[in-house]
XYZ file of C-alpha atoms in Angstrom:
427
model
C 59.611 16.088 -29.623
C 57.047 15.830 -32.384
C 56.007 12.541 -31.301
C 56.175 14.219 -27.353
C 53.559 16.392 -28.938
C 51.539 14.313 -30.616
C 51.038 11.591 -27.703
C 50.012 14.708 -25.764
C 47.413 15.724 -28.070
C 46.495 12.436 -28.019
C 45.767 12.345 -24.738
C 44.070 15.328 -24.055
C 41.499 14.271 -26.843
C 40.938 10.437 -25.111
C 40.443 13.013 -21.918
C 37.897 15.131 -23.422
C 36.380 12.192 -24.728
C 35.933 10.191 -21.489
C 34.931 14.022 -20.300
C 31.787 14.718 -22.605
C 30.887 10.180 -22.468
C 30.338 11.232 -18.486
C 28.694 14.484 -18.815
C 26.529 11.773 -21.440
C 25.901 10.059 -18.540
C 25.144 12.179 -16.187
C 22.847 13.588 -18.375
C 20.655 10.387 -19.215
C 20.036 9.841 -15.438
C 19.200 13.762 -14.632
C 16.471 13.451 -17.596
C 15.577 9.901 -16.344
C 14.659 10.957 -13.093
C 10.650 13.067 -13.422
C 12.291 15.924 -12.032
C 9.969 19.704 -13.329
C 6.260 18.073 -12.299
C 3.716 20.633 -10.931
C 2.471 18.487 -7.831
C 3.516 20.134 -4.100
C 3.614 16.501 -3.513
C 3.270 13.481 -4.383
C 4.405 9.432 -4.915
C 4.958 6.882 -7.395
C 4.360 3.672 -5.637
C 4.968 -0.349 -6.485
C 1.111 -1.869 -5.744
C 2.390 -5.592 -5.388
C 4.705 -4.570 -2.129
C 3.867 -0.832 -0.705
C 7.970 0.427 -1.672
C 7.666 4.465 -2.484
C 9.510 3.954 -5.386
C 9.832 8.172 -6.183
C 8.352 10.327 -3.987
C 8.111 14.509 -3.859
C 7.022 15.159 -0.321
C 5.136 12.512 -0.310
C 5.363 12.608 3.537
C 4.269 15.860 3.806
C 0.720 16.006 5.618
C -1.386 18.403 3.324
C -5.638 18.370 2.621
C -6.572 16.140 0.250
C -10.015 16.611 -1.443
C -11.722 14.486 -2.920
C -9.758 12.230 -3.198
C -11.346 11.350 0.328
C -13.946 9.576 -1.120
C -12.105 5.961 -1.688
C -11.443 5.671 1.571
C -15.361 6.270 1.667
C -16.013 3.885 -0.810
C -14.222 0.980 0.648
C -15.241 1.340 4.230
C -18.924 1.577 3.390
C -18.544 -1.016 0.969
C -16.594 -3.901 3.999
C -19.867 -2.126 6.043
C -23.105 -2.189 4.758
C -26.307 -4.185 2.233
C -25.555 -2.619 -0.852
C -29.714 -2.675 -1.736
C -30.663 -1.198 1.464
C -32.889 1.303 0.749
C -31.713 4.736 2.814
C -33.064 8.398 3.623
C -32.464 11.238 3.055
C -32.039 14.030 6.176
C -31.956 17.934 6.384
C -28.238 17.536 7.227
C -26.982 15.340 4.303
C -29.614 17.637 1.791
C -27.947 20.688 2.491
C -24.682 19.940 1.108
C -22.887 22.441 -0.843
C -21.612 21.563 -4.491
C -20.353 19.316 -6.720
C -23.705 17.520 -5.194
C -26.907 15.521 -6.567
C -29.026 17.469 -5.592
C -31.466 15.644 -3.174
C -34.066 16.914 -1.032
C -34.907 15.418 2.745
C -36.876 12.666 2.922
C -35.962 11.244 -0.480
C -34.812 7.609 -0.487
C -32.602 5.276 -2.787
C -30.205 2.324 -2.844
C -27.867 3.188 -1.463
C -26.081 1.104 -3.959
C -26.699 3.776 -6.542
C -25.318 6.705 -4.935
C -21.977 4.102 -4.882
C -21.425 5.637 -8.716
C -22.957 8.994 -7.293
C -20.244 9.613 -4.904
C -17.333 7.765 -6.913
C -18.316 9.163 -10.834
C -19.582 12.309 -10.521
C -17.968 13.333 -6.626
C -21.089 14.754 -5.292
C -20.948 15.485 -1.481
C -24.565 14.901 -0.484
C -23.816 11.463 -1.454
C -21.006 11.635 0.346
C -22.628 12.716 4.100
C -26.399 10.280 2.763
C -24.136 7.071 2.586
C -22.033 8.207 6.112
C -24.767 9.387 8.155
C -26.856 5.688 6.646
C -23.895 3.504 8.410
C -23.024 5.139 11.249
C -26.413 6.182 12.722
C -26.714 2.250 13.256
C -23.083 2.697 14.692
C -24.503 4.512 17.246
C -28.687 4.174 17.340
C -30.060 7.260 16.241
C -32.914 8.009 15.398
C -34.132 7.444 11.256
C -32.262 10.408 8.674
C -36.771 12.244 8.635
C -35.948 12.183 12.549
C -32.802 13.602 12.753
C -31.347 16.366 14.293
C -28.302 18.428 12.858
C -26.872 17.531 15.658
C -27.324 13.789 15.377
C -26.570 14.257 12.017
C -23.365 15.235 12.989
C -22.970 12.515 15.064
C -23.898 9.681 12.297
C -21.060 11.357 9.978
C -18.733 11.419 13.172
C -19.046 7.565 13.589
C -18.176 7.191 10.367
C -15.605 8.965 9.621
C -14.069 7.311 12.931
C -14.320 3.934 11.293
C -12.246 6.114 8.425
C -9.919 6.566 11.128
C -9.875 3.656 11.879
C -9.012 1.759 8.552
C -6.700 4.088 7.448
C -4.543 2.624 10.361
C -5.730 -1.009 10.218
C -3.135 -0.197 7.183
C -0.578 1.107 8.394
C -1.664 5.038 7.702
C -0.888 7.089 10.393
C -0.282 9.863 8.369
C -4.306 10.522 7.961
C -7.286 11.927 9.778
C -10.465 11.633 8.454
C -12.627 14.180 9.725
C -15.824 14.639 6.531
C -16.344 11.548 4.396
C -16.450 14.186 0.932
C -13.347 15.775 1.169
C -14.510 18.938 2.006
C -11.737 20.722 4.091
C -12.641 20.929 7.847
C -10.984 21.213 11.154
C -11.491 19.684 15.149
C -9.763 20.203 18.599
C -9.930 16.271 19.771
C -10.613 16.181 23.703
C -7.103 16.517 24.289
C -7.026 19.887 23.394
C -4.839 19.215 20.503
C -6.182 19.992 16.705
C -6.083 18.460 13.386
C -7.069 19.227 10.125
C -8.713 16.595 7.525
C -5.252 15.604 5.844
C -2.921 12.839 4.113
C 0.476 12.722 2.800
C 0.557 11.451 -1.244
C 2.368 8.315 0.271
C -0.755 7.334 2.506
C -3.152 8.080 -0.217
C -1.307 5.892 -2.839
C -1.475 3.430 0.618
C -5.012 3.282 0.302
C -5.572 2.990 -2.502
C -3.202 -0.201 -2.715
C -5.814 -2.155 0.187
C -9.117 -1.289 -2.657
C -7.739 -2.672 -5.101
C -5.313 -5.545 -3.946
C -6.419 -5.954 0.003
C -9.877 -5.694 0.645
C -12.521 -8.271 0.015
C -14.472 -6.314 -1.682
C -11.855 -4.849 -4.528
C -13.942 -6.480 -7.233
C -16.807 -4.909 -6.271
C -14.514 -1.101 -6.076
C -12.933 -1.382 -9.911
C -16.278 -2.562 -10.864
C -17.584 0.919 -9.631
C -14.834 3.276 -10.404
C -14.141 2.220 -13.868
C -17.911 2.424 -15.404
C -18.277 5.133 -18.060
C -21.857 6.200 -17.572
C -23.824 5.337 -14.689
C -28.407 6.102 -14.345
C -30.832 5.601 -11.323
C -33.570 6.262 -9.902
C -35.085 6.928 -6.365
C -37.373 5.505 -5.199
C -40.365 7.805 -6.857
C -38.945 7.620 -10.084
C -36.727 10.462 -10.464
C -34.148 10.073 -13.323
C -30.828 10.527 -12.674
C -27.394 10.387 -14.508
C -23.785 9.983 -13.781
C -20.461 10.141 -16.442
C -17.191 9.426 -14.730
C -14.754 11.772 -14.480
C -12.238 10.021 -14.053
C -10.094 11.486 -17.646
C -7.224 9.699 -16.744
C -8.970 5.802 -17.858
C -8.906 7.167 -20.945
C -5.188 8.240 -20.827
C -2.950 5.712 -21.083
C -3.582 1.830 -21.475
C -3.902 0.332 -18.272
C -5.076 2.962 -16.411
C -7.432 1.157 -13.675
C -8.832 3.693 -11.280
C -8.056 6.781 -9.346
C -10.344 9.374 -7.852
C -9.810 13.457 -8.649
C -10.391 15.980 -6.190
C -9.756 19.919 -5.201
C -11.159 22.423 -2.602
C -9.346 25.973 -2.720
C -7.359 24.821 0.459
C -6.286 21.401 -1.110
C -6.075 22.418 -5.066
C -6.304 19.799 -7.355
C -5.302 16.260 -5.863
C -5.623 12.807 -7.639
C -4.697 9.449 -6.841
C -4.989 6.363 -9.832
C -3.353 3.529 -10.948
C -1.868 2.037 -13.720
C -1.564 -2.045 -14.390
C 0.790 -2.949 -17.629
C 3.290 -5.596 -18.363
C 2.082 -7.301 -14.991
C 3.675 -4.032 -12.977
C 1.113 -2.132 -10.751
C 1.935 1.542 -10.262
C -0.188 4.258 -7.985
C 0.460 7.592 -8.323
C -1.404 10.490 -5.782
C -0.743 13.933 -6.244
C -1.598 16.190 -3.270
C -1.612 20.413 -4.384
C -1.284 19.877 -8.451
C -1.718 23.414 -10.037
C -5.211 26.048 -8.307
C -6.854 27.059 -11.359
C -6.852 27.414 -13.882
C -3.968 24.724 -13.794
C -6.629 21.614 -13.856
C -4.868 19.657 -16.389
C -1.241 19.727 -14.539
C -2.816 16.820 -12.306
C -2.934 14.590 -15.939
C 0.426 15.765 -17.657
C 2.311 15.084 -13.819
C 0.101 11.226 -13.698
C 1.258 10.090 -17.422
C 5.128 11.447 -16.181
C 5.272 9.498 -13.330
C 3.875 6.152 -15.000
C 6.080 5.963 -18.149
C 8.573 6.995 -15.156
C 7.794 3.792 -13.929
C 6.983 1.636 -17.333
C 10.732 3.075 -17.931
C 13.146 2.568 -15.161
C 11.844 -0.926 -13.178
C 11.381 -4.278 -14.055
C 11.205 -7.708 -12.401
C 14.108 -9.279 -11.366
C 14.204 -12.247 -9.178
C 15.924 -12.250 -6.255
C 15.407 -15.319 -4.353
C 14.531 -18.923 -6.701
C 16.952 -21.483 -4.283
C 17.043 -22.975 -0.973
C 19.594 -21.515 1.626
C 22.086 -24.040 3.256
C 21.982 -23.387 7.374
C 24.343 -24.315 9.816
C 23.087 -26.675 13.061
C 22.081 -25.373 15.236
C 22.463 -25.989 18.731
C 19.431 -27.201 21.111
C 19.953 -26.627 24.367
C 18.551 -29.366 25.967
C 18.138 -31.736 23.686
C 18.089 -35.376 23.253
C 21.597 -36.710 21.252
C 24.425 -39.636 22.181
C 25.925 -39.259 24.781
C 28.777 -37.570 25.321
C 27.725 -35.409 22.230
C 25.061 -32.225 21.950
C 21.706 -32.297 19.911
C 21.351 -29.870 17.085
C 19.156 -29.065 14.174
C 18.966 -28.571 10.910
C 16.965 -25.501 9.671
C 16.106 -25.053 5.810
C 13.824 -22.605 4.439
C 11.551 -23.884 1.279
C 11.354 -22.381 -2.229
C 10.287 -19.957 -3.687
C 10.105 -17.238 -6.481
C 10.564 -14.053 -5.161
C 10.168 -11.177 -8.453
C 10.710 -7.659 -7.549
C 10.180 -4.235 -9.125
C 14.552 -2.987 -9.360
C 15.640 -0.071 -11.792
C 18.980 -1.195 -13.151
C 22.042 -1.002 -10.869
C 19.440 -2.095 -7.152
C 19.607 -4.417 -5.118
C 17.014 -6.431 -2.279
C 19.069 -6.279 0.614
C 18.790 -10.148 3.303
C 18.695 -10.208 6.481
C 18.240 -13.451 8.380
C 17.049 -13.846 11.424
C 18.475 -16.666 13.336
C 19.246 -17.998 16.938
C 22.466 -19.342 18.173
C 21.151 -21.381 19.784
C 17.459 -23.168 20.402
C 15.975 -24.753 22.968
C 14.112 -28.236 23.733
C 11.658 -30.085 22.272
C 11.754 -28.918 18.763
C 9.188 -30.480 15.925
C 10.579 -30.656 12.743
C 8.637 -28.061 10.838
C 8.615 -25.237 13.728
C 9.147 -21.793 12.283
C 12.554 -20.934 14.103
C 13.777 -17.598 12.207
C 13.599 -16.172 9.162
C 14.947 -14.030 6.151
C 13.939 -10.423 5.013
C 14.560 -8.891 1.853
C 14.216 -5.325 1.458
C 15.731 -2.402 -0.131
C 16.122 1.254 1.232
C 14.748 0.273 4.799
C 11.703 -1.313 2.905
C 10.529 -4.938 3.678
C 9.258 -6.155 0.851
C 9.123 -9.826 1.332
C 9.743 -12.421 4.619
C 10.157 -15.961 5.231
C 9.907 -18.091 8.075
C 12.788 -20.932 8.564
C 11.749 -23.849 10.208
C 13.023 -26.555 12.031
C 14.367 -29.485 9.261
C 14.321 -32.707 12.568
C 12.579 -32.766 15.214
C 14.804 -32.613 18.404
C 13.144 -34.405 21.650
C 14.357 -32.723 25.502
C 16.632 -35.048 27.401
C 15.743 -35.870 30.915
C 16.991 -37.937 33.853
C 14.957 -41.259 32.131
C 15.723 -40.923 28.537
C 20.078 -40.415 29.752
C 19.663 -43.540 31.450
C 17.523 -45.685 28.559
C 20.717 -43.902 26.518
C 23.592 -45.422 28.494
C 21.829 -48.470 29.077
C 21.556 -49.125 25.020
C 25.081 -47.617 24.469
C 26.208 -49.982 27.199
C 24.077 -53.452 25.512
C 24.894 -52.618 21.818
C 29.282 -52.299 23.106
C 28.800 -55.786 24.834
C 27.489 -57.068 21.284
C 30.399 -56.228 19.876
C 32.366 -57.809 22.334
C 31.090 -60.875 22.362
C-alpha cells in the first residue's frame, strides 16, 4: 500500500511539472507576440518580400494624414526635374499649418521644397509641388495666372498620378485626394463617395516601393535621412528645416519614415529599419490623439524589436529538383516510341525570414504534356514558394532538350534510316 501511495504521489508531481512547463511555454509565446499596441491599425512587413509578418486591423481602410507625403515625394521625383524653378499660386499659399508660410508669386527651386515637404511636413510645399507637375499634365496657365479652380485641377491631375502609382504597386485599398494628407472626401462621377485613405498594409507597401524598387530610391532616402536643411527662395529669403522623424535616433538601423496627424486620422507613422540584413517596415494608423504623441514611437519600437527577435533567415531552396520526363505531343522520336522533354530548373539560393516552426509551401506548376516543337531553355512551368498564401518567390522550369515537330517527311526519313541501319547489321 505504501509503495502504491508513493507511486501515485510521484505521478502527480510529474503531472504538475508538465503542466507548469506547458503554462510557461504558452506564456512565453503569448508575450512574444505584440498584444498591447496603442494603434488601432498596424502592420509589420518584411521589406524584402512584402510579406506581412504581423498585423492588427492591417487591412482596414483609414485616413493616414501626412504619411501621404511619401507618395507625394516619390511621384514628384519620378516625374520632374528637381532643378526647375516653380512659382507659388495663391491657392498653394492659402494652405493651413503646418506650412512653410509662402506668399503668392514667390519662386523656389523644386528640390528645396522636397526637404520642406518631408522634414517639416509643410502643407503648402506639397501643393506647390503638386501644382507644378499637375499643371504641365493638364496644360494649365502659369501659377501667377491660375484661378483657384485651375489650381485645384492641377492638384487633381497630380493626385491622379498618385492613385495610378498606388495601383501599379498593388495598393488597391488606397485613395489619394490631397498631396499633403489633409482629410478630404470627394464624390465620384458614378456617385461613389471616396475618402482620402489607405490601409496599414498598403502604406507599408508604398514605403517598400520608395526604398527598394523606385528608380529614385536613393534620392528618397537621402532626403528623408537629412537631419536639417537650409535654402532660400529666388529673392534670397532664407528658410530652415529640421527633420522631425525622431525614430531615426531611436534604434540602430533606423532607415527612414514619415509622421502624420489630423483630427480625424490621429497620430500616424510609417518607418523602416535595416539591421542584420533584415529590412522591416512598420505602419501605424490612429495611434492615439493629443496628448498621446509618443504612442507611435513605443508601438514602432515594439514591432521592430519583435521582428528582429522572432524572424531569422532560413534557407528554403538550394538545389535542383529532379523532374519526370514530360510526353511531347507531336514530337519527333524513334519509330514506335514517344517523344519526351527533360525538365530542369536553375540552382538558386532562397532565404526567407521565418519564425521557428514556419515552413514555406512549395507548389509546382508543370503541365502533364507538352506540344512540339520545343526549344532547349524554353520555360514551360514554374515552382512557387509561398507562406500564408503570399507568394514570396517564383522560379521558372525549363525544357532541357529540344524536341522537333514530327512531319510526314521526317517520319519517312526515320523509317528509311532505321531500315538502312538494320540492313547494314544483317550484312
